Coordinates of C-alpha atoms and ligand atoms in Angstrom, one line a residue:
X1 CA -8.1 96.0 143.5
X2 CA -6.3 98.2 146.0
X3 CA -2.6 98.8 146.0
X4 CA -0.4 96.2 146.8
X5 CA 2.7 94.9 148.6
X6 CA 6.2 95.5 146.0
X7 CA 7.3 92.2 148.0
X8 CA 4.2 90.4 147.2
X9 CA 5.0 91.3 143.0
X10 CA 8.8 90.7 143.4
X11 CA 8.2 87.3 144.9
X12 CA 6.1 86.8 141.7
X13 CA 8.5 87.9 139.8
X14 CA 11.6 85.7 141.5
X15 CA 9.3 82.5 141.8
X16 CA 8.5 82.9 137.9
X17 CA 12.0 84.2 136.5
X18 CA 10.8 87.5 135.2
X19 CA 11.8 91.1 135.9
X20 CA 9.4 94.6 136.8
X21 CA 10.4 97.7 135.3
X22 CA 9.6 100.5 137.8
X23 CA 8.8 103.8 136.1
X24 CA 9.1 107.1 137.5
X25 CA 5.8 109.0 137.2
X26 CA 5.4 112.8 137.5
X27 CA 1.8 114.1 135.5
X28 CA -0.9 111.9 134.2
X29 CA 0.3 111.2 131.1
X30 CA 2.8 109.8 132.3
X31 CA 0.6 107.4 134.8
X32 CA -1.6 106.8 131.8
X33 CA 1.2 105.4 129.2
X34 CA 2.2 103.0 131.8
X35 CA -1.0 101.9 132.5
X36 CA -2.3 101.7 129.2
X37 CA 1.1 99.3 128.3
X38 CA 0.2 97.4 131.7
X39 CA -3.2 96.6 130.6
X40 CA -2.3 95.8 127.0
X41 CA -0.1 93.3 127.7
X42 CA -1.4 92.1 131.3
X43 CA 1.8 93.4 133.1
X44 CA 1.8 94.5 137.0
X45 CA 3.0 97.5 137.6
X46 CA 5.3 99.8 140.0
X47 CA 4.7 103.4 139.6
X48 CA 7.3 105.2 141.4
X49 CA 7.5 109.1 142.4
X50 CA 10.9 110.8 143.3
X51 CA 11.3 113.4 145.3
X52 CA 11.3 115.7 142.4
X53 CA 8.0 114.3 141.3
X54 CA 6.5 115.0 144.4
X55 CA 7.6 118.4 144.2
X56 CA 6.5 118.7 140.9
X57 CA 3.3 117.5 140.8
X58 CA 2.3 118.3 144.7
X59 CA 1.7 114.9 147.0
X60 CA -1.9 115.3 147.0
X61 CA -1.6 115.2 143.2
X62 CA 0.7 111.9 143.4
X63 CA -1.1 110.3 145.5
X64 CA -5.0 110.6 143.7
X65 CA -3.2 110.0 140.2
X66 CA -1.9 106.7 141.2
X67 CA -5.0 105.9 143.2
X68 CA -7.2 107.0 140.0
X69 CA -5.3 104.5 138.3
X70 CA -6.7 102.0 140.2
X71 CA -10.0 102.8 139.7
X72 CA -9.9 102.7 136.1
X73 CA -7.5 99.7 136.0
X74 CA -8.8 97.8 139.2
X75 CA -7.8 94.2 137.5
X76 CA -3.8 95.3 137.6
X77 CA -1.6 94.8 140.7
X78 CA -0.3 98.4 141.3
X79 CA 2.0 99.6 143.3
X80 CA 2.9 102.5 144.4
X81 CA 6.6 103.3 145.6
X82 CA 8.4 105.7 146.7
X83 CA 11.8 106.5 145.0
X84 CA 14.7 107.6 146.7
X85 CA 14.1 108.4 150.0
X86 CA 16.6 110.1 152.1
X87 CA 15.2 109.9 156.0
X88 CA 13.1 107.5 157.5
X89 CA 10.9 110.8 158.2
X90 CA 10.3 110.8 154.4
X91 CA 9.5 107.3 154.1
X92 CA 7.2 107.6 157.4
X93 CA 5.8 110.5 155.3
X94 CA 5.2 108.3 152.1
X95 CA 3.6 105.6 154.1
X96 CA 1.0 107.7 156.0
X97 CA 0.2 109.3 152.7
X98 CA -0.9 105.8 151.1
X99 CA 2.5 104.0 149.6
X100 CA 2.7 100.8 149.5
X101 CA 6.0 100.6 148.9
X102 CA 9.5 102.7 150.0
X103 CA 12.9 103.2 149.2
X104 CA 15.2 104.2 152.2
X105 CA 18.6 105.2 150.1
X106 CA 20.9 105.3 153.0
X107 CA 23.4 104.8 150.7
X108 CA 24.0 108.7 151.1
X109 CA 24.1 111.1 154.1
X110 CA 20.5 112.7 153.8
X111 CA 22.0 115.5 151.8
X112 CA 21.6 112.9 148.6
X113 CA 25.3 113.8 148.2
X114 CA 27.7 112.3 150.9
X115 CA 28.7 108.6 150.8
X116 CA 26.8 107.2 154.0
X117 CA 28.9 104.3 156.8
X118 CA 27.8 101.0 156.6
X119 CA 26.7 101.7 160.1
X120 CA 24.3 104.8 159.2
X121 CA 23.1 103.0 156.2
X122 CA 21.9 100.1 158.7
X123 CA 20.7 102.0 161.1
X124 CA 18.4 103.8 158.4
X125 CA 17.3 101.1 157.1
X126 CA 16.6 99.1 159.9
X127 CA 14.2 102.4 161.2
X128 CA 12.6 102.1 158.4
X129 CA 11.9 97.9 157.5
X130 CA 10.4 98.3 161.4
X131 CA 7.5 101.3 160.8
X132 CA 7.0 99.7 157.5
X133 CA 6.5 95.9 157.8
X134 CA 4.0 97.4 160.6
X135 CA 1.8 98.4 157.7
X136 CA 2.4 95.7 155.0
X137 CA 4.4 98.1 153.4
X138 CA 7.5 96.7 151.3
X139 CA 10.9 98.5 151.7
X140 CA 14.0 99.0 149.3
X141 CA 17.4 99.6 150.5
X142 CA 20.5 100.2 148.3
X143 CA 23.6 99.5 149.6
X144 CA 27.1 101.0 147.0
X145 CA 27.0 104.4 144.9
X146 CA 25.6 104.9 141.8
X147 CA 28.5 106.3 139.8
X148 CA 30.2 106.1 136.3
X149 CA 33.3 103.4 136.5
X150 CA 34.7 105.4 133.8
X151 CA 34.6 108.6 135.4
X152 CA 34.5 107.9 139.3
X153 CA 31.2 110.3 138.8
X154 CA 27.3 110.1 139.6
X155 CA 24.8 111.4 137.6
X156 CA 24.1 115.1 138.2
X157 CA 21.1 115.6 136.6
X158 CA 18.7 114.9 139.1
X159 CA 18.8 115.9 143.1
X160 CA 20.3 112.7 144.2
X161 CA 23.6 111.5 143.3
X162 CA 27.1 111.4 145.2
X163 CA 29.2 114.9 145.0
X164 CA 33.0 114.3 143.7
X165 CA 35.2 111.6 142.9
X166 CA 33.9 108.1 144.1
X167 CA 36.5 105.2 143.8
X168 CA 35.5 101.6 142.5
X169 CA 35.1 100.4 145.9
X170 CA 32.1 102.7 146.5
X171 CA 30.7 102.2 142.9
X172 CA 30.5 98.0 142.8
X173 CA 28.8 96.8 145.7
X174 CA 30.8 94.3 147.9
X175 CA 28.7 90.7 148.1
X176 CA 29.8 90.2 151.7
X177 CA 28.7 93.3 152.5
X178 CA 25.3 93.3 150.8
X179 CA 25.1 89.6 152.5
X180 CA 25.1 91.1 156.2
X181 CA 23.2 94.5 155.3
X182 CA 20.2 92.1 154.4
X183 CA 20.5 90.4 157.8
X184 CA 20.6 93.3 159.3
X185 CA 18.0 95.4 158.2
X186 CA 15.4 92.8 156.9
X187 CA 14.5 94.6 154.3
X188 CA 12.6 93.6 151.1
X189 CA 14.7 94.5 147.9
X190 CA 18.4 95.6 147.8
X191 CA 19.4 98.2 145.5
X192 CA 23.0 97.7 144.0
X193 CA 25.7 99.9 142.4
X194 CA 27.3 98.0 139.5
X195 CA 27.9 101.1 137.2
X196 CA 25.2 102.3 136.6
X197 CA 24.2 106.1 137.1
X198 CA 21.0 108.4 137.0
X199 CA 20.2 110.2 133.6
X200 CA 21.1 110.1 130.0
X201 CA 24.8 110.5 130.4
X202 CA 25.8 106.8 131.6
X203 CA 28.2 105.5 129.5
X204 CA 30.7 107.4 126.5
X205 CA 30.7 104.0 124.5
X206 CA 28.1 100.9 124.7
X207 CA 29.2 99.3 127.8
X208 CA 31.4 96.3 128.5
X209 CA 31.7 94.6 131.6
X210 CA 34.5 97.1 132.9
X211 CA 32.0 99.5 132.8
X212 CA 28.9 97.3 133.5
X213 CA 29.8 95.1 135.8
X214 CA 26.8 92.5 135.1
X215 CA 29.0 89.9 136.7
X216 CA 28.9 91.4 140.0
X217 CA 25.2 90.8 140.1
X218 CA 26.1 87.0 139.5
X219 CA 28.4 87.7 142.3
X220 CA 25.6 89.0 145.0
X221 CA 23.0 86.9 144.2
X222 CA 25.1 83.8 144.3
X223 CA 25.8 84.7 148.0
X224 CA 22.4 86.1 148.8
X225 CA 20.4 83.8 146.4
X226 CA 16.8 84.8 147.8
X227 CA 17.0 88.7 148.1
X228 CA 15.6 90.3 145.3
X229 CA 18.1 93.1 143.4
X230 CA 17.1 96.4 142.2
X231 CA 18.9 97.8 139.0
X232 CA 18.7 101.3 139.5
X233 CA 19.3 104.2 136.5
X234 CA 18.6 101.3 134.3
X235 CA 17.2 103.6 130.9
X236 CA 18.5 102.2 127.6
X237 CA 19.0 105.5 126.1
X238 CA 17.4 104.2 122.8
X239 CA 20.1 105.8 120.0
X240 CA 17.0 106.4 117.8
X241 CA 15.2 108.5 120.2
X242 CA 18.9 110.4 120.5
X243 CA 18.6 111.4 117.0
X244 CA 14.8 111.8 116.4
X245 CA 16.1 114.6 119.2
X246 CA 18.5 116.5 117.6
X247 CA 16.8 115.9 114.0
X248 CA 13.9 118.1 115.4
X249 CA 16.3 120.6 117.0
X250 CA 17.0 119.3 120.5
X251 CA 20.9 119.2 121.1
X252 CA 22.0 116.0 123.0
X253 CA 25.4 114.5 123.3
X254 CA 26.5 111.0 122.0
X255 CA 25.5 108.8 125.1
X256 CA 24.8 105.4 125.6
X257 CA 22.8 103.3 127.6
X258 CA 22.4 100.2 129.5
X259 CA 21.6 97.6 126.8
X260 CA 18.2 96.1 127.6
X261 CA 20.1 92.4 126.7
X262 CA 22.5 93.0 129.9
X263 CA 19.4 93.6 132.3
X264 CA 18.0 90.1 130.7
X265 CA 20.9 88.4 131.4
X266 CA 21.0 90.1 135.3
X267 CA 17.1 89.3 135.6
X268 CA 18.2 85.6 135.4
X269 CA 20.4 86.1 138.5
X270 CA 18.1 87.9 141.0
X271 CA 17.5 91.1 139.2
X272 CA 13.9 91.6 140.2
X273 CA 13.1 95.2 139.8
X274 CA 14.2 97.9 137.0
X275 CA 14.4 101.7 137.4
X276 CA 13.5 103.5 134.4
X277 CA 13.3 106.9 134.0
X278 CA 14.9 108.9 131.7
X279 CA 13.7 106.8 128.8
X280 CA 10.4 107.6 129.3
X281 CA 11.7 111.7 128.9
X282 CA 13.4 110.9 125.9
X283 CA 10.5 108.8 124.3
X284 CA 7.9 112.4 125.4
X285 CA 10.6 115.0 124.0
X286 CA 11.4 113.2 120.7
X287 CA 7.7 113.0 119.8
X288 CA 7.0 116.4 121.3
X289 CA 9.6 118.0 119.2
X290 CA 8.7 115.8 115.8
X291 CA 4.8 117.0 116.5
X292 CA 5.7 120.8 117.0
X293 CA 8.1 121.0 114.4
X294 CA 5.8 119.3 112.0
X295 CA 2.8 121.2 113.0
X296 CA 4.1 124.5 114.2
X297 CA 0.0 125.8 113.9
X298 CA -0.7 124.0 116.8
X299 CA -1.5 125.1 120.4
X300 CA -3.6 122.9 122.1
X301 CA -1.6 121.2 124.5
X302 CA -3.6 118.1 124.3
X303 CA -2.4 117.9 120.7
X304 CA 0.9 117.1 121.5
X305 CA 0.5 115.7 124.7
X306 CA -1.2 112.7 123.2
X307 CA 1.9 111.8 120.7
X308 CA 3.9 112.4 123.8
X309 CA 2.1 109.9 125.9
X310 CA 1.9 107.3 122.9
X311 CA 5.7 107.3 122.3
X312 CA 5.8 106.8 126.1
X313 CA 3.2 104.0 126.0
X314 CA 5.7 102.2 123.7
X315 CA 8.4 102.2 125.5
X316 CA 6.7 100.3 128.2
X317 CA 5.1 98.0 126.8
X318 CA 8.7 97.1 125.2
X319 CA 10.0 96.6 128.2
X320 CA 7.1 94.9 129.7
X321 CA 8.1 92.3 127.0
X322 CA 11.6 92.1 126.9
X323 CA 12.0 91.7 131.2
X324 CA 9.0 88.6 130.8
X325 CA 6.1 90.6 132.3
X326 CA 3.6 90.0 129.9
X327 CA 0.2 87.8 131.2
X328 CA 2.0 87.9 134.9
X329 CA -0.7 90.2 136.1
X330 CA -3.6 88.0 136.5
X331 CA -1.4 85.6 138.1
X332 CA -0.8 87.4 141.3
X333 CA -3.6 87.9 143.8
X334 CA -3.0 91.0 145.2
X335 CA -3.2 90.5 149.1
X336 CA -4.1 93.6 151.1
X337 CA -1.4 95.4 153.2
X338 CA -3.2 94.5 156.1
X339 CA -2.5 90.8 155.6
X340 CA 1.1 91.0 154.0
X341 CA 1.9 93.1 157.4
X342 CA 0.1 89.7 159.7
X343 CA 2.7 87.4 157.3
X344 CA 5.8 90.2 158.4
X345 CA 4.7 90.1 162.2
X346 CA 4.5 85.6 161.9
X347 CA 8.0 86.0 160.2
X348 CA 6.9 84.7 157.0
X349 CA 8.5 86.8 155.0
X350 CA 12.0 87.1 157.2
X351 CA 14.9 87.0 154.8
X352 CA 16.8 83.9 154.2
X353 CA 20.7 84.6 154.6
X354 CA 23.2 82.1 155.1
Ligands
13P401 O1 16.7 104.3 138.8 C1 15.9 105.2 138.7 C2 14.6 106.1 139.0 O2 15.3 105.6 140.7 C3 15.9 106.2 136.6 O3 17.3 105.7 136.5 P1 17.1 106.0 134.2 O4 17.7 107.6 134.8 O5 18.7 105.5 134.0 O6 16.0 106.2 134.1
G3H402 O1 15.9 108.8 141.2 C1 16.1 109.5 140.1 C2 15.3 109.2 138.8 O2 15.3 110.0 137.7 C3 14.0 110.7 139.5 O3 14.4 111.9 138.7 P1 14.1 113.0 139.6 O4 14.6 113.6 140.7 O5 14.4 114.4 138.2 O6 12.7 113.4 139.6
ZN403 ZN1 21.5 105.7 146.0
ZN404 ZN1 17.6 105.8 141.1

């Protein structure tokens, strides 16, 4: 099957009440880990590449790694999604490269650090929707800035995150604004801010409602019940992986992620795409540290990449099962992007916002 539209997968997830993890990938082993996990449980797949991933591997490698996955697993509906595009030009580049879905993250200005105005966000997102839908490519936008409600700080581990302190009104997506935003842009999926942030250091304690606002998901969903919601920064940061890393020479500080049961609750209220990168990083690092510690004489990279890939696969498989993806892949038609483009043109996929 050629690459499919993210909209088609999220529509299917909405009708059938499940959520799809979107895994960040940077290299061969991560692509193989996600695909094998999906194959074992019959899950549809969203592979996403950040700007950092494209810089690390090089765009041709990202493109061909994902295309190789469509050849090796032709029966799995697969979306190639660009994560956190900082400008319409970057999204255009990804569409030209063959991505079947893009994120225009207009919650921050092009520098990836300065919170943007609502008007700026609508303008850039609308422009990306116009060009993407003509090709049948899906668009995710973001309203509200990801950040830690305890400290007012955004994740500082990757290239994207607001600088300085944010207040709660910037870090919690407003339901009414969300409705205006969806109406004005016509996007396919909306990333919301509810207290999650990127990276391993999300919460200083197991999160409760004051720092992880699942109640806000419910309020947004009540206002825009037909829009697919996206949760970024949704790694669960399993304590056993932190313990393994530290047991074998790592030095990670105490930290907590987004509990799986909170994500499961959010899935009941319109969350259809759940972004996970950090958990794969933790799983691979733990496995790699353990293997090298136990086998100090080994030097063939394949020997330590194999357990790392296997650990990533187990993590992905667990999330597919926990989010309800099991057995869904064969039920998805896998329309071509041309067919999807025609459906956008006819207005069949227009957003319904009252
Ligand atoms: O949101 C993400 C990518 O867009 C990844 O989030 P994590 O850092 O929680 O894995
Ligand atoms: O958006 C955040 C992802 O975790 C990507 O991280 P990255 O920019 O380090 O590749
Ligand atoms: Zn953002
Ligand atoms: Zn993100």
